[in-house]
Amino acid sequence: DIVMTQSPDSLAVSLGERATINCKSSQSVLYSSNSKNYLAWYQQKPGQPPKLLISWASTRESGVPDRFSGSGSGTDFTLTISSLQAEDVAVYYCQQYYNTLYSFGQGTKLEIK
Amino acid sequence: EVQLVQSGAEVKKPGESLKISCKGSGYRFTSYWIGWVRQMPGKGLEWMGIIYPADSETRYSPSFQGQVTISADRSITTVYLQWSSLKASDTAMYYCARHNSGIYLDAFDIWGHGTMVTVSS
């Protein structure tokens, strides 16, 4: 099984500042045949289902603000919020879909400082 | 509008059986894999398994293999998650979610609102 480990577990950032969340997989999620990283990022607000923000490690979903960006390859990935807004308070999860034994990171709780 | 509508909250006793549902609409139901995700109270997301409604091909997480059954009824565009004997530790919110595209390995772009299952004596 691929284990996904996020850091930090929680994060407090001032409004307008940058927030960075890391995700590390226990094995590479990069398919050499198509050069794609099978890695997604989700945002979950209280009382709501998760929302897909980024797929393929760096492809932002339609309607997701451009302050959200994903980067990384292989085993190390980052979700960056360039200028934190109040509505970005949530728990963020990474997920690998490299094989059908999908797995999520433990989540990172993002708060306002 | 593409959506997944889940059945309502359930309160059950240990040892009872349960089947919850997830109805897809607004898209070609048989072309997209649908998965189930568990979220225990105050905890993170756990992937349980996935099904391809066209032929009911199913994959399970080892953590849930043998504990639950995932099935689909194409005629009513509905996917199910069922337990034969519930335990208190099954108390959780259960989400169904659809693949972003029709491919085999993909992220989940459409999520149901969740079904809260409470198991208590």
PDB file of C-alpha atoms in Angstrom:
ATOM      1  CA  ASP A   1       0.000   0.000   0.000  1.00  0.00           C
ATOM      2  CA  ILE A   2       1.087   3.565  -0.646  1.00  0.00           C
ATOM      3  CA  VAL A   3       1.180   5.643   2.542  1.00  0.00           C
ATOM      4  CA  MET A   4       0.589   9.382   2.190  1.00  0.00           C
ATOM      5  CA  THR A   5       2.052  11.630   4.886  1.00  0.00           C
ATOM      6  CA  GLN A   6       1.179  15.300   5.105  1.00  0.00           C
ATOM      7  CA  SER A   7       2.999  18.037   6.964  1.00  0.00           C
ATOM      8  CA  PRO A   8       2.284  19.931   9.032  1.00  0.00           C
ATOM      9  CA  ASP A   9      -0.812  18.513  10.746  1.00  0.00           C
ATOM     10  CA  SER A  10      -2.020  22.052  11.358  1.00  0.00           C
ATOM     11  CA  LEU A  11      -1.038  25.470  10.131  1.00  0.00           C
ATOM     12  CA  ALA A  12      -1.949  29.028  11.077  1.00  0.00           C
ATOM     13  CA  VAL A  13      -1.300  31.739   8.504  1.00  0.00           C
ATOM     14  CA  SER A  14      -2.156  35.432   8.433  1.00  0.00           C
ATOM     15  CA  LEU A  15      -4.654  36.724   5.888  1.00  0.00           C
ATOM     16  CA  GLY A  16      -2.896  37.592   2.647  1.00  0.00           C
ATOM     17  CA  GLU A  17       0.129  35.472   3.453  1.00  0.00           C
ATOM     18  CA  ARG A  18       1.281  32.280   1.749  1.00  0.00           C
ATOM     19  CA  ALA A  19       0.271  28.859   3.036  1.00  0.00           C
ATOM     20  CA  THR A  20       2.226  25.738   2.093  1.00  0.00           C
ATOM     21  CA  ILE A  21       1.170  22.157   2.738  1.00  0.00           C
ATOM     22  CA  ASN A  22       3.391  19.199   1.967  1.00  0.00           C
ATOM     23  CA  CYS A  23       2.534  15.646   1.016  1.00  0.00           C
ATOM     24  CA  LYS A  24       4.944  12.746   0.748  1.00  0.00           C
ATOM     25  CA  SER A  25       4.141   9.323  -0.687  1.00  0.00           C
ATOM     26  CA  SER A  26       5.865   6.130   0.411  1.00  0.00           C
ATOM     27  CA  GLN A  27       6.529   5.272  -3.224  1.00  0.00           C
ATOM     28  CA  SER A  28       6.527   7.207  -6.456  1.00  0.00           C
ATOM     29  CA  VAL A  29       3.126   8.054  -7.947  1.00  0.00           C
ATOM     30  CA  LEU A  30       4.653   9.108 -11.258  1.00  0.00           C
ATOM     31  CA  TYR A  31       3.792   6.899 -14.197  1.00  0.00           C
ATOM     32  CA  SER A  32       6.786   6.898 -16.520  1.00  0.00           C
ATOM     33  CA  SER A  33       4.624   5.859 -19.494  1.00  0.00           C
ATOM     34  CA  ASN A  34       2.695   9.147 -19.519  1.00  0.00           C
ATOM     35  CA  SER A  35       4.803  11.328 -17.182  1.00  0.00           C
ATOM     36  CA  LYS A  36       1.767  12.001 -14.997  1.00  0.00           C
ATOM     37  CA  ASN A  37       1.734  12.179 -11.224  1.00  0.00           C
ATOM     38  CA  TYR A  38      -1.388  10.462  -9.879  1.00  0.00           C
ATOM     39  CA  LEU A  39      -1.888  12.912  -7.030  1.00  0.00           C
ATOM     40  CA  ALA A  40      -4.875  15.071  -6.061  1.00  0.00           C
ATOM     41  CA  TRP A  41      -5.592  17.742  -3.472  1.00  0.00           C
ATOM     42  CA  TYR A  42      -8.956  18.245  -1.771  1.00  0.00           C
ATOM     43  CA  GLN A  43     -10.395  20.928   0.483  1.00  0.00           C
ATOM     44  CA  GLN A  44     -12.965  20.037   3.127  1.00  0.00           C
ATOM     45  CA  LYS A  45     -14.859  22.656   5.077  1.00  0.00           C
ATOM     46  CA  PRO A  46     -16.870  21.756   8.206  1.00  0.00           C
ATOM     47  CA  GLY A  47     -20.093  19.963   7.435  1.00  0.00           C
ATOM     48  CA  GLN A  48     -19.292  19.633   3.738  1.00  0.00           C
ATOM     49  CA  PRO A  49     -17.956  16.872   1.510  1.00  0.00           C
ATOM     50  CA  PRO A  50     -14.438  17.237   0.140  1.00  0.00           C
ATOM     51  CA  LYS A  51     -13.930  19.393  -2.927  1.00  0.00           C
ATOM     52  CA  LEU A  52     -11.407  18.539  -5.607  1.00  0.00           C
ATOM     53  CA  LEU A  53      -8.948  21.408  -6.048  1.00  0.00           C
ATOM     54  CA  ILE A  54      -6.092  19.914  -8.056  1.00  0.00           C
ATOM     55  CA  SER A  55      -5.566  16.700  -9.975  1.00  0.00           C
ATOM     56  CA  TRP A  56      -2.475  15.277 -11.684  1.00  0.00           C
ATOM     57  CA  ALA A  57      -0.436  17.095  -9.016  1.00  0.00           C
ATOM     58  CA  SER A  58      -0.738  20.499 -10.677  1.00  0.00           C
ATOM     59  CA  THR A  59      -3.936  20.767 -12.767  1.00  0.00           C
ATOM     60  CA  ARG A  60      -6.335  23.184 -11.121  1.00  0.00           C
ATOM     61  CA  GLU A  61      -9.998  22.236 -11.441  1.00  0.00           C
ATOM     62  CA  SER A  62     -12.416  24.564 -13.171  1.00  0.00           C
ATOM     63  CA  GLY A  63     -13.624  27.304 -10.843  1.00  0.00           C
ATOM     64  CA  VAL A  64     -10.809  26.912  -8.333  1.00  0.00           C
ATOM     65  CA  PRO A  65      -9.167  30.287  -7.625  1.00  0.00           C
ATOM     66  CA  ASP A  66      -5.716  30.702  -9.101  1.00  0.00           C
ATOM     67  CA  ARG A  67      -4.240  31.397  -5.681  1.00  0.00           C
ATOM     68  CA  PHE A  68      -4.283  27.598  -5.279  1.00  0.00           C
ATOM     69  CA  SER A  69      -1.435  25.760  -6.987  1.00  0.00           C
ATOM     70  CA  GLY A  70       0.069  22.301  -6.832  1.00  0.00           C
ATOM     71  CA  SER A  71       3.619  21.234  -7.528  1.00  0.00           C
ATOM     72  CA  GLY A  72       5.996  18.336  -7.111  1.00  0.00           C
ATOM     73  CA  SER A  73       6.728  14.997  -8.696  1.00  0.00           C
ATOM     74  CA  GLY A  74       7.498  11.426  -7.770  1.00  0.00           C
ATOM     75  CA  THR A  75       7.105  11.263  -4.004  1.00  0.00           C
ATOM     76  CA  ASP A  76       7.076  14.894  -2.844  1.00  0.00           C
ATOM     77  CA  PHE A  77       4.253  17.316  -3.463  1.00  0.00           C
ATOM     78  CA  THR A  78       3.135  20.742  -2.306  1.00  0.00           C
ATOM     79  CA  LEU A  79      -0.133  22.642  -2.220  1.00  0.00           C
ATOM     80  CA  THR A  80       0.382  26.384  -2.074  1.00  0.00           C
ATOM     81  CA  ILE A  81      -2.167  29.080  -1.368  1.00  0.00           C
ATOM     82  CA  SER A  82      -0.467  32.256  -2.498  1.00  0.00           C
ATOM     83  CA  SER A  83      -2.553  34.752  -0.532  1.00  0.00           C
ATOM     84  CA  LEU A  84      -4.725  33.275   2.189  1.00  0.00           C
ATOM     85  CA  GLN A  85      -8.367  34.328   2.272  1.00  0.00           C
ATOM     86  CA  ALA A  86     -10.785  33.822   5.132  1.00  0.00           C
ATOM     87  CA  GLU A  87     -12.796  31.317   3.080  1.00  0.00           C
ATOM     88  CA  ASP A  88      -9.733  29.077   2.715  1.00  0.00           C
ATOM     89  CA  VAL A  89     -10.017  27.900   6.323  1.00  0.00           C
ATOM     90  CA  ALA A  90     -10.486  24.153   5.930  1.00  0.00           C
ATOM     91  CA  VAL A  91      -8.794  20.787   6.160  1.00  0.00           C
ATOM     92  CA  TYR A  92      -6.740  19.862   3.119  1.00  0.00           C
ATOM     93  CA  TYR A  93      -6.046  16.301   1.986  1.00  0.00           C
ATOM     94  CA  CYS A  94      -3.757  14.818  -0.614  1.00  0.00           C
ATOM     95  CA  GLN A  95      -4.708  11.544  -2.299  1.00  0.00           C
ATOM     96  CA  GLN A  96      -2.833   9.154  -4.556  1.00  0.00           C
ATOM     97  CA  TYR A  97      -4.634   7.273  -7.315  1.00  0.00           C
ATOM     98  CA  TYR A  98      -1.553   5.578  -8.752  1.00  0.00           C
ATOM     99  CA  ASN A  99      -3.174   2.206  -8.204  1.00  0.00           C
ATOM    100  CA  THR A 100      -6.702   1.289  -7.203  1.00  0.00           C
ATOM    101  CA  LEU A 101      -5.637   0.947  -3.600  1.00  0.00           C
ATOM    102  CA  TYR A 102      -6.229   4.675  -3.318  1.00  0.00           C
ATOM    103  CA  SER A 103      -5.088   6.409  -0.139  1.00  0.00           C
ATOM    104  CA  PHE A 104      -5.392   9.818   1.495  1.00  0.00           C
ATOM    105  CA  GLY A 105      -3.032  11.788   3.640  1.00  0.00           C
ATOM    106  CA  GLN A 106      -4.089  12.377   7.243  1.00  0.00           C
ATOM    107  CA  GLY A 107      -5.125  15.962   6.515  1.00  0.00           C
ATOM    108  CA  THR A 108      -3.770  19.408   7.332  1.00  0.00           C
ATOM    109  CA  LYS A 109      -5.946  21.862   9.228  1.00  0.00           C
ATOM    110  CA  LEU A 110      -5.473  25.411   7.982  1.00  0.00           C
ATOM    111  CA  GLU A 111      -6.479  28.297  10.218  1.00  0.00           C
ATOM    112  CA  ILE A 112      -6.131  32.064  10.309  1.00  0.00           C
ATOM    113  CA  LYS A 113      -3.398  33.470  12.544  1.00  0.00           C
TER     114      LYS A 113
ATOM    115  CA  GLU B   1     -26.392  19.071 -13.399  1.00  0.00           C
ATOM    116  CA  VAL B   2     -24.075  16.219 -12.497  1.00  0.00           C
ATOM    117  CA  GLN B   3     -24.814  15.026  -8.994  1.00  0.00           C
ATOM    118  CA  LEU B   4     -24.701  12.131  -6.580  1.00  0.00           C
ATOM    119  CA  VAL B   5     -27.583  11.960  -4.135  1.00  0.00           C
ATOM    120  CA  GLN B   6     -27.111   9.756  -1.103  1.00  0.00           C
ATOM    121  CA  SER B   7     -29.699   8.147   1.137  1.00  0.00           C
ATOM    122  CA  GLY B   8     -30.515   9.595   4.512  1.00  0.00           C
ATOM    123  CA  ALA B   9     -28.946   9.177   7.918  1.00  0.00           C
ATOM    124  CA  GLU B  10     -29.277   5.808   9.631  1.00  0.00           C
ATOM    125  CA  VAL B  11     -29.302   4.745  13.281  1.00  0.00           C
ATOM    126  CA  LYS B  12     -28.739   1.040  13.806  1.00  0.00           C
ATOM    127  CA  LYS B  13     -27.891  -1.436  16.546  1.00  0.00           C
ATOM    128  CA  PRO B  14     -24.780  -3.615  16.557  1.00  0.00           C
ATOM    129  CA  GLY B  15     -25.284  -6.778  14.556  1.00  0.00           C
ATOM    130  CA  GLU B  16     -27.906  -5.279  12.259  1.00  0.00           C
ATOM    131  CA  SER B  17     -27.537  -5.115   8.497  1.00  0.00           C
ATOM    132  CA  LEU B  18     -27.602  -1.962   6.409  1.00  0.00           C
ATOM    133  CA  LYS B  19     -27.520  -0.870   2.783  1.00  0.00           C
ATOM    134  CA  ILE B  20     -27.004   2.783   1.870  1.00  0.00           C
ATOM    135  CA  SER B  21     -27.321   4.210  -1.604  1.00  0.00           C
ATOM    136  CA  CYS B  22     -25.856   6.776  -3.947  1.00  0.00           C
ATOM    137  CA  LYS B  23     -27.838   7.786  -7.038  1.00  0.00           C
ATOM    138  CA  GLY B  24     -26.061   9.369  -9.961  1.00  0.00           C
ATOM    139  CA  SER B  25     -27.699  11.751 -12.416  1.00  0.00           C
ATOM    140  CA  GLY B  26     -26.807  14.243 -15.109  1.00  0.00           C
ATOM    141  CA  TYR B  27     -24.154  12.085 -16.743  1.00  0.00           C
ATOM    142  CA  ARG B  28     -23.618   8.683 -18.371  1.00  0.00           C
ATOM    143  CA  PHE B  29     -23.747   6.578 -15.222  1.00  0.00           C
ATOM    144  CA  THR B  30     -22.065   3.484 -16.656  1.00  0.00           C
ATOM    145  CA  SER B  31     -18.983   5.367 -17.859  1.00  0.00           C
ATOM    146  CA  TYR B  32     -17.553   6.544 -14.551  1.00  0.00           C
ATOM    147  CA  TRP B  33     -16.110   4.676 -11.599  1.00  0.00           C
ATOM    148  CA  ILE B  34     -17.730   5.516  -8.246  1.00  0.00           C
ATOM    149  CA  GLY B  35     -15.994   5.074  -4.922  1.00  0.00           C
ATOM    150  CA  TRP B  36     -16.901   5.095  -1.250  1.00  0.00           C
ATOM    151  CA  VAL B  37     -14.996   7.034   1.402  1.00  0.00           C
ATOM    152  CA  ARG B  38     -15.374   6.756   5.174  1.00  0.00           C
ATOM    153  CA  GLN B  39     -14.884   9.624   7.597  1.00  0.00           C
ATOM    154  CA  MET B  40     -15.124   8.713  11.254  1.00  0.00           C
ATOM    155  CA  PRO B  41     -16.147  11.510  13.629  1.00  0.00           C
ATOM    156  CA  GLY B  42     -13.421  14.152  13.782  1.00  0.00           C
ATOM    157  CA  LYS B  43     -11.090  12.083  11.635  1.00  0.00           C
ATOM    158  CA  GLY B  44      -9.692  12.007   8.106  1.00  0.00           C
ATOM    159  CA  LEU B  45     -10.764  10.411   4.849  1.00  0.00           C
ATOM    160  CA  GLU B  46     -10.388   6.669   4.249  1.00  0.00           C
ATOM    161  CA  TRP B  47     -10.870   5.119   0.829  1.00  0.00           C
ATOM    162  CA  MET B  48     -13.028   1.996   1.050  1.00  0.00           C
ATOM    163  CA  GLY B  49     -13.489   0.756  -2.477  1.00  0.00           C
ATOM    164  CA  ILE B  50     -14.620   1.499  -5.976  1.00  0.00           C
ATOM    165  CA  ILE B  51     -16.998   0.099  -8.577  1.00  0.00           C
ATOM    166  CA  TYR B  52     -17.454   0.437 -12.325  1.00  0.00           C
ATOM    167  CA  PRO B  53     -21.222   0.441 -12.852  1.00  0.00           C
ATOM    168  CA  ALA B  54     -21.034  -0.812 -16.446  1.00  0.00           C
ATOM    169  CA  ASP B  55     -19.958  -4.295 -15.357  1.00  0.00           C
ATOM    170  CA  SER B  56     -19.833  -4.019 -11.543  1.00  0.00           C
ATOM    171  CA  GLU B  57     -16.081  -4.596 -11.464  1.00  0.00           C
ATOM    172  CA  THR B  58     -15.099  -3.766  -7.902  1.00  0.00           C
ATOM    173  CA  ARG B  59     -11.924  -3.078  -5.965  1.00  0.00           C
ATOM    174  CA  TYR B  60     -11.679  -2.901  -2.177  1.00  0.00           C
ATOM    175  CA  SER B  61      -9.209  -1.421   0.235  1.00  0.00           C
ATOM    176  CA  PRO B  62      -7.621  -4.270   2.238  1.00  0.00           C
ATOM    177  CA  SER B  63      -8.905  -2.503   5.359  1.00  0.00           C
ATOM    178  CA  PHE B  64     -12.507  -2.961   4.201  1.00  0.00           C
ATOM    179  CA  GLN B  65     -12.331  -6.168   2.153  1.00  0.00           C
ATOM    180  CA  GLY B  66     -14.784  -8.642   3.641  1.00  0.00           C
ATOM    181  CA  GLN B  67     -16.297  -5.996   5.919  1.00  0.00           C
ATOM    182  CA  VAL B  68     -18.537  -4.296   3.355  1.00  0.00           C
ATOM    183  CA  THR B  69     -20.001  -5.001  -0.069  1.00  0.00           C
ATOM    184  CA  ILE B  70     -20.185  -2.473  -2.893  1.00  0.00           C
ATOM    185  CA  SER B  71     -22.704  -3.068  -5.660  1.00  0.00           C
ATOM    186  CA  ALA B  72     -24.484  -1.219  -8.453  1.00  0.00           C
ATOM    187  CA  ASP B  73     -27.847  -1.267 -10.215  1.00  0.00           C
ATOM    188  CA  ARG B  74     -27.430   0.284 -13.651  1.00  0.00           C
ATOM    189  CA  SER B  75     -31.169   0.337 -14.285  1.00  0.00           C
ATOM    190  CA  ILE B  76     -31.676   2.929 -11.562  1.00  0.00           C
ATOM    191  CA  THR B  77     -28.202   4.526 -11.750  1.00  0.00           C
ATOM    192  CA  THR B  78     -27.494   3.681  -8.136  1.00  0.00           C
ATOM    193  CA  VAL B  79     -24.482   2.380  -6.259  1.00  0.00           C
ATOM    194  CA  TYR B  80     -24.744   0.740  -2.847  1.00  0.00           C
ATOM    195  CA  LEU B  81     -22.624   0.133   0.217  1.00  0.00           C
ATOM    196  CA  GLN B  82     -23.788  -2.585   2.555  1.00  0.00           C
ATOM    197  CA  TRP B  83     -22.927  -4.261   5.829  1.00  0.00           C
ATOM    198  CA  SER B  84     -24.201  -7.642   7.006  1.00  0.00           C
ATOM    199  CA  SER B  85     -23.417  -7.084  10.683  1.00  0.00           C
ATOM    200  CA  LEU B  86     -22.704  -3.584  11.894  1.00  0.00           C
ATOM    201  CA  LYS B  87     -20.304  -2.726  14.709  1.00  0.00           C
ATOM    202  CA  ALA B  88     -20.106   0.403  16.819  1.00  0.00           C
ATOM    203  CA  SER B  89     -16.838   1.198  15.052  1.00  0.00           C
ATOM    204  CA  ASP B  90     -18.773   1.557  11.778  1.00  0.00           C
ATOM    205  CA  THR B  91     -20.188   4.828  13.091  1.00  0.00           C
ATOM    206  CA  ALA B  92     -19.082   7.390  10.523  1.00  0.00           C
ATOM    207  CA  MET B  93     -20.013   9.606   7.618  1.00  0.00           C
ATOM    208  CA  TYR B  94     -19.890   7.743   4.324  1.00  0.00           C
ATOM    209  CA  TYR B  95     -19.372   9.599   1.058  1.00  0.00           C
ATOM    210  CA  CYS B  96     -19.749   8.341  -2.469  1.00  0.00           C
ATOM    211  CA  ALA B  97     -17.664  10.086  -5.101  1.00  0.00           C
ATOM    212  CA  ARG B  98     -17.308   9.879  -8.875  1.00  0.00           C
ATOM    213  CA  HIS B  99     -14.168   9.774 -10.938  1.00  0.00           C
ATOM    214  CA  ASN B 100     -13.252  12.997 -12.724  1.00  0.00           C
ATOM    215  CA  SER B 101     -13.308  11.214 -16.090  1.00  0.00           C
ATOM    216  CA  GLY B 102     -14.067   7.801 -17.468  1.00  0.00           C
ATOM    217  CA  ILE B 103     -10.570   6.460 -16.946  1.00  0.00           C
ATOM    218  CA  TYR B 104      -9.568   3.697 -14.557  1.00  0.00           C
ATOM    219  CA  LEU B 105      -7.331   5.683 -12.181  1.00  0.00           C
ATOM    220  CA  ASP B 106      -8.520   9.187 -11.409  1.00  0.00           C
ATOM    221  CA  ALA B 107      -9.348  11.763  -8.753  1.00  0.00           C
ATOM    222  CA  PHE B 108     -12.901  12.213  -7.428  1.00  0.00           C
ATOM    223  CA  ASP B 109     -14.544  15.345  -8.754  1.00  0.00           C
ATOM    224  CA  ILE B 110     -18.200  14.861  -7.783  1.00  0.00           C
ATOM    225  CA  TRP B 111     -19.090  13.967  -4.203  1.00  0.00           C
ATOM    226  CA  GLY B 112     -22.347  13.066  -2.548  1.00  0.00           C
ATOM    227  CA  HIS B 113     -23.434  14.984   0.532  1.00  0.00           C
ATOM    228  CA  GLY B 114     -22.676  12.027   2.756  1.00  0.00           C
ATOM    229  CA  THR B 115     -24.706   9.503   4.754  1.00  0.00           C
ATOM    230  CA  MET B 116     -24.229   9.486   8.505  1.00  0.00           C
ATOM    231  CA  VAL B 117     -24.381   5.997   9.969  1.00  0.00           C
ATOM    232  CA  THR B 118     -24.658   5.685  13.742  1.00  0.00           C
ATOM    233  CA  VAL B 119     -24.348   2.259  15.340  1.00  0.00           C
ATOM    234  CA  SER B 120     -25.264   2.179  18.996  1.00  0.00           C
ATOM    235  CA  SER B 121     -26.954  -0.198  21.395  1.00  0.00           C
TER     236      SER B 121
END
